[in-house]
PDB file of C-alpha atoms in Angstrom:
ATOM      1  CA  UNK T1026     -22.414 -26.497   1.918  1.00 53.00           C
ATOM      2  CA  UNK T1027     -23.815 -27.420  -1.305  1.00 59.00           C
ATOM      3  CA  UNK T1028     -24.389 -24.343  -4.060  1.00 63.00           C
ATOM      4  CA  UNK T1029     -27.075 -23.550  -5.724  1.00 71.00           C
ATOM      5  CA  UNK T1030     -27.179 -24.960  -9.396  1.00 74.00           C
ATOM      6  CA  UNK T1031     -28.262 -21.224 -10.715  1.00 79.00           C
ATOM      7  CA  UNK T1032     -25.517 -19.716  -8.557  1.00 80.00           C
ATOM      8  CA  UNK T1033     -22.573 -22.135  -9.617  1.00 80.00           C
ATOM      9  CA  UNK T1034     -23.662 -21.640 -13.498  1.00 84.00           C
ATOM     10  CA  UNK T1035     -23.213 -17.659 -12.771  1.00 85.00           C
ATOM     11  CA  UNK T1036     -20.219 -18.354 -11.100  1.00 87.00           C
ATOM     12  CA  UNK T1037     -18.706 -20.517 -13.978  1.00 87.00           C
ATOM     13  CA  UNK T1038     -20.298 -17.887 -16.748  1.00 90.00           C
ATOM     14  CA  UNK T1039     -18.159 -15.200 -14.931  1.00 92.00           C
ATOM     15  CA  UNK T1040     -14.780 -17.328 -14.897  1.00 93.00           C
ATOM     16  CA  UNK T1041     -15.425 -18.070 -18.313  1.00 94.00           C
ATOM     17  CA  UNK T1042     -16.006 -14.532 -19.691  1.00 94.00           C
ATOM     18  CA  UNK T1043     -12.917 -12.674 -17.476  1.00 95.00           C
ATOM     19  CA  UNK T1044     -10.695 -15.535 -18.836  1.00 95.00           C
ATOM     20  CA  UNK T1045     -11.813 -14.662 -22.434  1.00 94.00           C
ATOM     21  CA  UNK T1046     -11.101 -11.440 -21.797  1.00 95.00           C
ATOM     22  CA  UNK T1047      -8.157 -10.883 -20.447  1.00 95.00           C
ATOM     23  CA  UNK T1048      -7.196 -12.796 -23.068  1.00 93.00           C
ATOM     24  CA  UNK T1049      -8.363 -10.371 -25.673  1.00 94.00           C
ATOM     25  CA  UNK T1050      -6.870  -7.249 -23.406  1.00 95.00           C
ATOM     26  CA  UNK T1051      -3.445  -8.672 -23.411  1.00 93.00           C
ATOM     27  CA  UNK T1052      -3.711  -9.514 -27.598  1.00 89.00           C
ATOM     28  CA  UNK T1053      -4.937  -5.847 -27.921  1.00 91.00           C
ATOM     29  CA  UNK T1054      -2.368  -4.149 -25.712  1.00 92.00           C
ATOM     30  CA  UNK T1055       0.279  -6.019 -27.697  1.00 90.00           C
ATOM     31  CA  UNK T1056      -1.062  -5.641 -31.136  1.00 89.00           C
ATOM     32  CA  UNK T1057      -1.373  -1.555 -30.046  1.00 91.00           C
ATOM     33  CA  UNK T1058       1.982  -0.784 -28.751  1.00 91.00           C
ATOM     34  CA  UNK T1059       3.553  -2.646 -31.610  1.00 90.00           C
ATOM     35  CA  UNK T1060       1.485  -1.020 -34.606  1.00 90.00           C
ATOM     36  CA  UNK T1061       1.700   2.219 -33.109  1.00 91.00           C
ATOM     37  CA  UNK T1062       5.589   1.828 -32.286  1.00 90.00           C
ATOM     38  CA  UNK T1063       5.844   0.522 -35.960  1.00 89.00           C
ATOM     39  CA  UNK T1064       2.981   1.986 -38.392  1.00 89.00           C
ATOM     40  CA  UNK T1065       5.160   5.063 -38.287  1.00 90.00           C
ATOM     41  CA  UNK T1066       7.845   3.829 -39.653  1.00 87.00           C
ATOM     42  CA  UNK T1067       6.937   1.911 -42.641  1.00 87.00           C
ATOM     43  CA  UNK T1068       6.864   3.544 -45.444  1.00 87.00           C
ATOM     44  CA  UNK T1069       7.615   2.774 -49.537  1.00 87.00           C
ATOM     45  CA  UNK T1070      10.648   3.459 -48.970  1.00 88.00           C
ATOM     46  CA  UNK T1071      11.165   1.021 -46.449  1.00 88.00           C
ATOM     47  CA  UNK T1072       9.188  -2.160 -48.508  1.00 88.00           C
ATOM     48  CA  UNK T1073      11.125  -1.399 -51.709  1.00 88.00           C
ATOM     49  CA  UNK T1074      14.759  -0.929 -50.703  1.00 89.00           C
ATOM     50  CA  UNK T1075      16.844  -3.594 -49.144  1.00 88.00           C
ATOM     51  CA  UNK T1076      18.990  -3.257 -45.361  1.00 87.00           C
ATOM     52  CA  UNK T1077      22.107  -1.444 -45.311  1.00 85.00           C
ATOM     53  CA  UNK T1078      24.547  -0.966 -42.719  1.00 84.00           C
ATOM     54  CA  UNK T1079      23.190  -4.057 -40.984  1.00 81.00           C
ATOM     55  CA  UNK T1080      19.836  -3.129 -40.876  1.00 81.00           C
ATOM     56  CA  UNK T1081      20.670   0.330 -39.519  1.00 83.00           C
ATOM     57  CA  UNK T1082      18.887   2.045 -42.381  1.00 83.00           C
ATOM     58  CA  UNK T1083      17.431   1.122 -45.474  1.00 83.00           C
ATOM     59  CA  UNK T1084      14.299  -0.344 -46.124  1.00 85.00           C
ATOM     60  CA  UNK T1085      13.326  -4.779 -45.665  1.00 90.00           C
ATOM     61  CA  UNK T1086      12.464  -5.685 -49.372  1.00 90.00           C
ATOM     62  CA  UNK T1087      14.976  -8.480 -49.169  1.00 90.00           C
ATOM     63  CA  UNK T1088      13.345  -9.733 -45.814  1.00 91.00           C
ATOM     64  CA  UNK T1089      10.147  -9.242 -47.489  1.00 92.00           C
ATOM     65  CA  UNK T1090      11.150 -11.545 -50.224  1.00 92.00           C
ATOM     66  CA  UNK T1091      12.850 -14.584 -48.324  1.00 92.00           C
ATOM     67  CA  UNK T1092       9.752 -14.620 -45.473  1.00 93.00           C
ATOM     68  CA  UNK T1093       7.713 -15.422 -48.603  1.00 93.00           C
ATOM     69  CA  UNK T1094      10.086 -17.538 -50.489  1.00 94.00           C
ATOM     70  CA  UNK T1095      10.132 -19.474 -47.606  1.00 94.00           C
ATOM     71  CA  UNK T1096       6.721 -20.023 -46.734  1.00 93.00           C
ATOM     72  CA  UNK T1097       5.464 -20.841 -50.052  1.00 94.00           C
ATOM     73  CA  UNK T1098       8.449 -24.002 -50.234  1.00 95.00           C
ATOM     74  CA  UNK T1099       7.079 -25.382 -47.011  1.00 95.00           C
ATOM     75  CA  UNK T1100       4.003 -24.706 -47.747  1.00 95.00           C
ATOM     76  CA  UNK T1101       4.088 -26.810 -51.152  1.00 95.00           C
ATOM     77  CA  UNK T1102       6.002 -29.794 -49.625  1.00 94.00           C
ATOM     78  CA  UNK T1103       4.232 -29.932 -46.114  1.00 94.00           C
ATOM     79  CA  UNK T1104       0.624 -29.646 -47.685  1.00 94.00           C
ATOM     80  CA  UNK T1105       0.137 -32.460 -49.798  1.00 94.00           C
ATOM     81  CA  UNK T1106       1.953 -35.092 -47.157  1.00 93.00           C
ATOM     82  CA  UNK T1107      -0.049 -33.862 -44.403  1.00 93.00           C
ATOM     83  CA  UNK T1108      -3.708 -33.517 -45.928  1.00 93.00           C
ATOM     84  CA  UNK T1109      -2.685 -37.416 -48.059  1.00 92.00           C
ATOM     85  CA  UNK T1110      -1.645 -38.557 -44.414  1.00 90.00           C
ATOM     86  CA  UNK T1111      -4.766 -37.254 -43.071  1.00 91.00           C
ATOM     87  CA  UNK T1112      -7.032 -38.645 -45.584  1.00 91.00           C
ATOM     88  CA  UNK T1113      -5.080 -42.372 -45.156  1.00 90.00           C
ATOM     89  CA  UNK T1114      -5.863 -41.785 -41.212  1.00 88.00           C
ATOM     90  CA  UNK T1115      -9.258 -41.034 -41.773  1.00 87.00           C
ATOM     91  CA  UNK T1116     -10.433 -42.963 -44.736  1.00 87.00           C
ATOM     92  CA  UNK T1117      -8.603 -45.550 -45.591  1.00 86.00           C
ATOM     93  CA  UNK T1118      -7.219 -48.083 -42.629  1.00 82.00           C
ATOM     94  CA  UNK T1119      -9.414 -48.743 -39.552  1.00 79.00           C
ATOM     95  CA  UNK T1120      -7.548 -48.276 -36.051  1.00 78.00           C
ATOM     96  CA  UNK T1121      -4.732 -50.155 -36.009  1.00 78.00           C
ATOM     97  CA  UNK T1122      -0.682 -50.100 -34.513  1.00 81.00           C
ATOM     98  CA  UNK T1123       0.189 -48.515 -37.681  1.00 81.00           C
ATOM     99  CA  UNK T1124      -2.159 -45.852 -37.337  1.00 81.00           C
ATOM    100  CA  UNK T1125      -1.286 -45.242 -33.819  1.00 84.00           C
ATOM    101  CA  UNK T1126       2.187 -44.686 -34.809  1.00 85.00           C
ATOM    102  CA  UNK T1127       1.321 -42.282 -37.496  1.00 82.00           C
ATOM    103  CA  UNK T1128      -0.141 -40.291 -34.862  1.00 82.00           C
ATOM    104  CA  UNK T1129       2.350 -40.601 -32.270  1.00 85.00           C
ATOM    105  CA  UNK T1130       5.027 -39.444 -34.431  1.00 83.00           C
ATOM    106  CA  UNK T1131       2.616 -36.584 -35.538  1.00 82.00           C
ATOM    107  CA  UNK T1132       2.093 -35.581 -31.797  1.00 82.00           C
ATOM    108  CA  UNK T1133       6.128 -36.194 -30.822  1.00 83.00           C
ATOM    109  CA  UNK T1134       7.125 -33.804 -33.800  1.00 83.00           C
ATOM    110  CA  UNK T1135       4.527 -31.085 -32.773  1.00 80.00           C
ATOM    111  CA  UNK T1136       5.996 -31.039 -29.247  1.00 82.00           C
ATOM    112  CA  UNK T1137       9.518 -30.835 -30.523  1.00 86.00           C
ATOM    113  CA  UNK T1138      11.102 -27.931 -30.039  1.00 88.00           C
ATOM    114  CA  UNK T1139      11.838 -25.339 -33.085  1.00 88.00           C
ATOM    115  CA  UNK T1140      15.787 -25.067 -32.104  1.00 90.00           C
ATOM    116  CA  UNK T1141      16.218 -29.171 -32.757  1.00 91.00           C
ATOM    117  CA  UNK T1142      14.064 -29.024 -36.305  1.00 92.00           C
ATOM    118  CA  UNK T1143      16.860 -26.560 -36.473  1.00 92.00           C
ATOM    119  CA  UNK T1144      19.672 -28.298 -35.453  1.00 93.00           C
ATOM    120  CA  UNK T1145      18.479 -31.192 -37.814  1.00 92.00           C
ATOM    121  CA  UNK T1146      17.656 -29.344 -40.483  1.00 93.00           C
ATOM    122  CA  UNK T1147      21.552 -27.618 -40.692  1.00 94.00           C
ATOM    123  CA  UNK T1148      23.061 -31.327 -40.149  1.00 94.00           C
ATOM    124  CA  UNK T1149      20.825 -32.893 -42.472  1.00 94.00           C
ATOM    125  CA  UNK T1150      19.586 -30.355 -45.301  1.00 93.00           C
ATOM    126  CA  UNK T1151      22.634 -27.829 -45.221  1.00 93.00           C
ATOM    127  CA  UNK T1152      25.886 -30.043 -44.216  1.00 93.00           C
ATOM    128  CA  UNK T1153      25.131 -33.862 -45.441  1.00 92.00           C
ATOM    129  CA  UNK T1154      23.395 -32.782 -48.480  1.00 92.00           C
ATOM    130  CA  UNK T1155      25.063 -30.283 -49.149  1.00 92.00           C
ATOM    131  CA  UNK T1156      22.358 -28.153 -49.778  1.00 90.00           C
ATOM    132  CA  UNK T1157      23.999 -25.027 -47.974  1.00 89.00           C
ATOM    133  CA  UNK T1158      22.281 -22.321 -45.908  1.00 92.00           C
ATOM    134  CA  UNK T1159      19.684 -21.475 -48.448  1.00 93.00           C
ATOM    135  CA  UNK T1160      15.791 -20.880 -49.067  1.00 94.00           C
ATOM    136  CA  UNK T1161      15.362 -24.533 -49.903  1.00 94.00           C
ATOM    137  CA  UNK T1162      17.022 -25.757 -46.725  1.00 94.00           C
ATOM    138  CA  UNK T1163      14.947 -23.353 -44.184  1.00 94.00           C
ATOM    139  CA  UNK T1164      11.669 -24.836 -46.639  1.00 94.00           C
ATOM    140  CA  UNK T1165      12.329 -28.040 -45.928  1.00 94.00           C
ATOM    141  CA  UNK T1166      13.021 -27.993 -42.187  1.00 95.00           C
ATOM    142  CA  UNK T1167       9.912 -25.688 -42.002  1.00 94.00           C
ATOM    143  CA  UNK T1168       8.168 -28.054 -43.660  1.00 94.00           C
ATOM    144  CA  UNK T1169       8.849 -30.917 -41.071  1.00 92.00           C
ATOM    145  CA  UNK T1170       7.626 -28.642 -38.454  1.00 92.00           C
ATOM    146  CA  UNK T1171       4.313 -27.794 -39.947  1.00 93.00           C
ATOM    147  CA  UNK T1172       3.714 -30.949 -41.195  1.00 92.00           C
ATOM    148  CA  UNK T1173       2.260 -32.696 -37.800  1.00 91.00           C
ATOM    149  CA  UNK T1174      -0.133 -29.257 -37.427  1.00 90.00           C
ATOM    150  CA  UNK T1175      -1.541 -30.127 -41.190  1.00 93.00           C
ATOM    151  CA  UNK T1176      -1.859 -33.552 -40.223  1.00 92.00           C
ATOM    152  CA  UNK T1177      -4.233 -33.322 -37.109  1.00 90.00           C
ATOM    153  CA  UNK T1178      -6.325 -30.613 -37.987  1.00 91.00           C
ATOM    154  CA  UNK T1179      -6.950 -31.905 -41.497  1.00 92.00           C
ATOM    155  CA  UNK T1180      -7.510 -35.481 -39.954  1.00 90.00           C
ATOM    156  CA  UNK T1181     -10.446 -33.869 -37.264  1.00 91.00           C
ATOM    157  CA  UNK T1182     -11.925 -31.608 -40.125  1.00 92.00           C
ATOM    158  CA  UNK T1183     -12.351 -35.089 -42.508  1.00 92.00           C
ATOM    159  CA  UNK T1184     -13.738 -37.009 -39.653  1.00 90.00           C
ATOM    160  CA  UNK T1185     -16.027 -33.820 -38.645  1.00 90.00           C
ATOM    161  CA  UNK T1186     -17.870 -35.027 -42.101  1.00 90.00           C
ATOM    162  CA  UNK T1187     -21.104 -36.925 -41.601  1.00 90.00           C
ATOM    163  CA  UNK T1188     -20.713 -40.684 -42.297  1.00 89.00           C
ATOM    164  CA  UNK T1189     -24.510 -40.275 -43.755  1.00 91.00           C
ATOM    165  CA  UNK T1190     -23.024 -38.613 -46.799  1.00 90.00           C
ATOM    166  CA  UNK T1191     -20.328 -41.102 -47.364  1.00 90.00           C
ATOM    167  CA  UNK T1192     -23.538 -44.098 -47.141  1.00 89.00           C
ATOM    168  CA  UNK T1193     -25.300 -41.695 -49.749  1.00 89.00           C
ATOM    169  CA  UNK T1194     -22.695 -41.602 -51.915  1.00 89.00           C
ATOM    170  CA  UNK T1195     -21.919 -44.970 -52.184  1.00 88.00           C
ATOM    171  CA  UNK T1196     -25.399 -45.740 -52.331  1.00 88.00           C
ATOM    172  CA  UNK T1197     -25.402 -44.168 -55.823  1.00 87.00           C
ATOM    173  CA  UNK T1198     -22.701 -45.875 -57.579  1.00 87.00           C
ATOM    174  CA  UNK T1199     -19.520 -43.270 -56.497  1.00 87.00           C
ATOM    175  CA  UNK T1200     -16.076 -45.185 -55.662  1.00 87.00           C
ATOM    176  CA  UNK T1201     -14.107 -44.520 -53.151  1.00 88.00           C
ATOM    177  CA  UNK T1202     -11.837 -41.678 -54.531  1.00 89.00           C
ATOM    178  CA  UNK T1203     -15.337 -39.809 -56.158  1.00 90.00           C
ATOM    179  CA  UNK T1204     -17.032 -39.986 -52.528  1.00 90.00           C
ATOM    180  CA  UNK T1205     -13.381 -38.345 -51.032  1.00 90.00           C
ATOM    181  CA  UNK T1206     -12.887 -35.989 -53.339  1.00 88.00           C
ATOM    182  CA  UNK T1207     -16.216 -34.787 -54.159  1.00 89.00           C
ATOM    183  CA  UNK T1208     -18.138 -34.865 -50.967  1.00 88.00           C
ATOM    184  CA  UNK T1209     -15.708 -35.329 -48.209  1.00 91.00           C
ATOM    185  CA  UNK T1210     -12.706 -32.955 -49.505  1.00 89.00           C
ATOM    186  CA  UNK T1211     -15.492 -30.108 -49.966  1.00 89.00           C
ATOM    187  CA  UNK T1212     -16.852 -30.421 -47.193  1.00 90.00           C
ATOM    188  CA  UNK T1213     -13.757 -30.496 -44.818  1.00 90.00           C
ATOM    189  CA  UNK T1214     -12.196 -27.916 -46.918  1.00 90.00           C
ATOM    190  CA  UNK T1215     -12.576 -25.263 -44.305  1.00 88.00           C
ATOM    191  CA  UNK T1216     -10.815 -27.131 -41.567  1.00 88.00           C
ATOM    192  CA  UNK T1217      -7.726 -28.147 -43.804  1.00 91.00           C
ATOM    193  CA  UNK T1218      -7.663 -24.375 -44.923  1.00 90.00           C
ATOM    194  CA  UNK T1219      -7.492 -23.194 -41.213  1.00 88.00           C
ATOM    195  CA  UNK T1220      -4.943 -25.824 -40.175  1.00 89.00           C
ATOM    196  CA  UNK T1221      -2.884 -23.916 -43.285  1.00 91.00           C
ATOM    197  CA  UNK T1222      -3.555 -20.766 -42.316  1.00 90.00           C
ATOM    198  CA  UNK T1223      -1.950 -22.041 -38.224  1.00 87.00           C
ATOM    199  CA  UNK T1224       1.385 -23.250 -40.597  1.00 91.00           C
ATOM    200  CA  UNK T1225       1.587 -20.365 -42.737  1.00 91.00           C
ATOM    201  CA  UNK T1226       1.920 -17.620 -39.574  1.00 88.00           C
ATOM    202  CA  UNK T1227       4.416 -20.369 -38.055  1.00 88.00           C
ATOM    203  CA  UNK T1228       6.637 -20.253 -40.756  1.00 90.00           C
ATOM    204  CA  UNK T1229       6.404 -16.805 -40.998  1.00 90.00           C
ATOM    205  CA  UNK T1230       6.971 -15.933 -37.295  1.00 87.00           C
ATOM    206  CA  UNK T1231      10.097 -18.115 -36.934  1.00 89.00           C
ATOM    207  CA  UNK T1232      13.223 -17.454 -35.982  1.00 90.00           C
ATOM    208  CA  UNK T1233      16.278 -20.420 -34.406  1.00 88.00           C
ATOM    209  CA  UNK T1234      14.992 -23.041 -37.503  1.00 91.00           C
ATOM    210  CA  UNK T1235      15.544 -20.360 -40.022  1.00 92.00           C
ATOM    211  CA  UNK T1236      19.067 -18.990 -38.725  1.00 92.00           C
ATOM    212  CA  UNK T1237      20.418 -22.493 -39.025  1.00 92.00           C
ATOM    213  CA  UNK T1238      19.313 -23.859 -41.767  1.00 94.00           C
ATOM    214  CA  UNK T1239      18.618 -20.252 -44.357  1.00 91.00           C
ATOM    215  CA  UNK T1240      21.330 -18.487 -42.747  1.00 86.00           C
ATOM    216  CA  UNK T1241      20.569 -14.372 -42.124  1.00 84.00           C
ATOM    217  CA  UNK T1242      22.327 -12.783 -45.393  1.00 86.00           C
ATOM    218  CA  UNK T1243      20.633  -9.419 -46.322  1.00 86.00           C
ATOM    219  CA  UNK T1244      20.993  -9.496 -49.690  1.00 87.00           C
ATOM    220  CA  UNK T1245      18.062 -10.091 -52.389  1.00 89.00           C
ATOM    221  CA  UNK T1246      17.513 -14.066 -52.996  1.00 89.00           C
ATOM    222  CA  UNK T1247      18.048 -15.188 -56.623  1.00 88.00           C
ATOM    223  CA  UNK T1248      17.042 -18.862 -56.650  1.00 87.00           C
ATOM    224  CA  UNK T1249      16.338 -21.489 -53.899  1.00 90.00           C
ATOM    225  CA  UNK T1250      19.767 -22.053 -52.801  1.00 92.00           C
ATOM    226  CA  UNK T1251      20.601 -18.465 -52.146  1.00 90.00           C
ATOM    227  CA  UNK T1252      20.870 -17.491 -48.275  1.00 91.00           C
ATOM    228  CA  UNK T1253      18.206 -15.348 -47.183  1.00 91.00           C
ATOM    229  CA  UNK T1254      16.927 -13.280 -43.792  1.00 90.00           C
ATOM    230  CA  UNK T1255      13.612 -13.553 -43.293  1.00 91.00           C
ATOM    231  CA  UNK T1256      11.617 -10.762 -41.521  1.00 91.00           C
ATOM    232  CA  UNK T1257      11.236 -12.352 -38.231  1.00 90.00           C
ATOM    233  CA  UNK T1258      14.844 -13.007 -37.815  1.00 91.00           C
ATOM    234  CA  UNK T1259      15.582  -9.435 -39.481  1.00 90.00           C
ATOM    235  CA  UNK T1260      13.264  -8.249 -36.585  1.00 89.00           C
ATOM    236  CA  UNK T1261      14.895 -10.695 -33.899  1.00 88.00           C
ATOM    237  CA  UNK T1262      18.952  -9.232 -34.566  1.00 89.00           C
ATOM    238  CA  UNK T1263      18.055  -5.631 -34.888  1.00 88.00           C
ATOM    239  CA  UNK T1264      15.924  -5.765 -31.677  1.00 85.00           C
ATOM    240  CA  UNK T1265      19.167  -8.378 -29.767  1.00 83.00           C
ATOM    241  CA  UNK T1266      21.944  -6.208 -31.053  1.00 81.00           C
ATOM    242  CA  UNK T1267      19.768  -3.303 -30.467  1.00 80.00           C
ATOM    243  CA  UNK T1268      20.966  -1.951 -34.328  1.00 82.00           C
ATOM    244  CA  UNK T1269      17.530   0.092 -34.510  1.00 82.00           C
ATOM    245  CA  UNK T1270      14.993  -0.207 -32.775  1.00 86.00           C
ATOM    246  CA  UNK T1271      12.412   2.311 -35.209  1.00 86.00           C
ATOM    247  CA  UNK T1272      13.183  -0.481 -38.508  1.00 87.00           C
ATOM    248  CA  UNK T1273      12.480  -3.134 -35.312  1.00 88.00           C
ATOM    249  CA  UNK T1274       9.077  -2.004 -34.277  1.00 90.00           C
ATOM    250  CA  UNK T1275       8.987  -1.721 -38.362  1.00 90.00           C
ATOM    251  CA  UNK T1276       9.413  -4.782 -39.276  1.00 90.00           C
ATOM    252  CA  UNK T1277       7.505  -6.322 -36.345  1.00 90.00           C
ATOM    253  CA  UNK T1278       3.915  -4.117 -37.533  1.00 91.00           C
ATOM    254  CA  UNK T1279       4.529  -5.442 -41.083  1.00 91.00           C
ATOM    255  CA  UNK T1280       4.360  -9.257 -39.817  1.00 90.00           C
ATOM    256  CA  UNK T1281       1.623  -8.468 -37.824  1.00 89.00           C
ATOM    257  CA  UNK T1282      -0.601  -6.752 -40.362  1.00 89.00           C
ATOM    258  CA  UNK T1283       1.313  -9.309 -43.047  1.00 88.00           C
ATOM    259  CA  UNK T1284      -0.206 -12.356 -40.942  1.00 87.00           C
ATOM    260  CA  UNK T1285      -3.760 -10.543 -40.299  1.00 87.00           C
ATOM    261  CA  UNK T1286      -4.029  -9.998 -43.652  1.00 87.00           C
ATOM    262  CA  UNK T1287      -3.713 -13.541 -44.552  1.00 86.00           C
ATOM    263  CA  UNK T1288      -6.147 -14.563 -41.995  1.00 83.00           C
ATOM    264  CA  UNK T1289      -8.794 -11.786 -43.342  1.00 85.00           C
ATOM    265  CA  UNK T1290      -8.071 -12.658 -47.083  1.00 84.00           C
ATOM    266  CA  UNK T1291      -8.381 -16.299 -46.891  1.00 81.00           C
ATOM    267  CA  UNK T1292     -11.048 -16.486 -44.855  1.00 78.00           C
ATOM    268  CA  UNK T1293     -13.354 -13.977 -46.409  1.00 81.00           C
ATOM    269  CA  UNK T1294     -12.525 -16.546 -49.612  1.00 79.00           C
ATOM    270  CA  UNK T1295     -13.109 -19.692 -47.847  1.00 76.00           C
ATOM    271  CA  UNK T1296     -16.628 -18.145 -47.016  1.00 76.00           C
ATOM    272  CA  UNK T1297     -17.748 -16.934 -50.409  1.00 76.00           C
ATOM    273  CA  UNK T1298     -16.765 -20.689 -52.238  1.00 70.00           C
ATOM    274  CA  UNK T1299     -16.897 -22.928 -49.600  1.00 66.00           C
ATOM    275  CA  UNK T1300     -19.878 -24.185 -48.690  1.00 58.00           C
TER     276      UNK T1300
END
């Protein structure tokens, strides 16, 4: 029995929309028992004083401070490598076994699991060089596992770009590097900056890569190789070892209105410069 072409494009509207939101219903019902479990509980108190008693009281300003320690040192390494991989990919070699490489290692390392980045990260960064359990090790292993996420989505936002305005360019004199980074980088700009965005709230949600390789300490971080605890872990022992769970649900609304607010502040920026 064949269906009717009106009827099958209702049915497929339907699946579409109760998949969407469901979706959204499940995001909402998390995002509302966690804020109003944690909203409660955070106070100045608790943003300017650091754990004591394991986390039993006190407030997460040393948490606070190695999150975004951390984030900004993979951040720094991972973006330029990824977004000068991407543009190589995209603008400067033509398909080729080397390029297909590239990308295969790009795709292998996103579907690695964040416990091995972890693993190599404490054999590599904090035992054979020495670098300890420290801010710059849990950078640099974060960095290898946001790397492949720059990579992809800067490479589709670059090849998103018209070739048209490439042809124009070069029609009027510009070289190579003038027609990347005046017309192409602008104009992909918004795709790079949301593939960011995707690396930032994965370094700041995780957990096994950090415990290896930046350790848990609770205490304030003075340079790059001091240990540090960043919230998400701070959130992960008190809510195992079931220390508290008020600072938990704490500590778990700040990262959630922490990463929203990244998402609303960038973006609101990204639309009033970029075109």
């Amino acid at each position: 029995m064949k269906i009717d072409n009106r009827l099958e494009e209702k049915i497929a509207k339907t699946v579409i929309w109760t998949a969407a939101l469901a979706v959204i219903l499940i995001l909402s019902l998390i995002l509302i028992h966690i804020l109003v479990e944690g909203l409660p509980h955070l106070s100045w108190e608790f943003l300017t004083t650091i754990p004591r008693n394991m986390g039993r009281s006190g407030g997460i300003s040393s948490a606070i401070a190695g999150t975004l320690l951390l984030t900004v040192v993979a951040i720094v390494i991972a973006v330029p490598f990824g977004i000068g991989t991407a543009f190589y990919l995209a603008e400067y070699t033509r398909e080729s076994l080397i390029t297909r490489i590239i990308r295969f290692c790009a795709e292998s390392l996103a579907g690695i699991p964040s416990i091995v980045f972890g693993l190599f990260g404490f054999i590599f960064f904090v035992i054979s060089l020495n670098l300890g359990w420290s801010i710059l090790s849990g950078g640099l292993t974060l960095a290898f596992m946001i790397l492949p996420t720059i990579i992809r989505t800067s490479e589709e936002a670059i090849r998103a770009v018209p070739q048209i305005y490439r042809e124009v360019s070069y029609s009027l004199g510009a070289t190579k590097w003038q027609t990347i980074s005046r017309v192409v980088l602008p104009m992909a700009l918004r795709g790079i900056v949301n593939g960011i965005i995707l690396s930032v709230g994965r370094c700041v949600a995780e957990t096994a890569a950090v415990i290896l390789t930046a350790g848990s300490t609770l205490r304030m971080p003075n340079s790059l190789f001091s240990s540090t605890r960043t919230m998400a872990v701070h959130f992960y022992i008190l809510a195992r070892e079931g220390i508290s769970m008020d600072n938990a649900y704490g500590t778990a609304a700040l990262l959630i209105l922490f990463i929203l607010v990244i998402n609303v502040v960038v973006g609101a920026l990204v639309n009033r410069y970029v075109s």
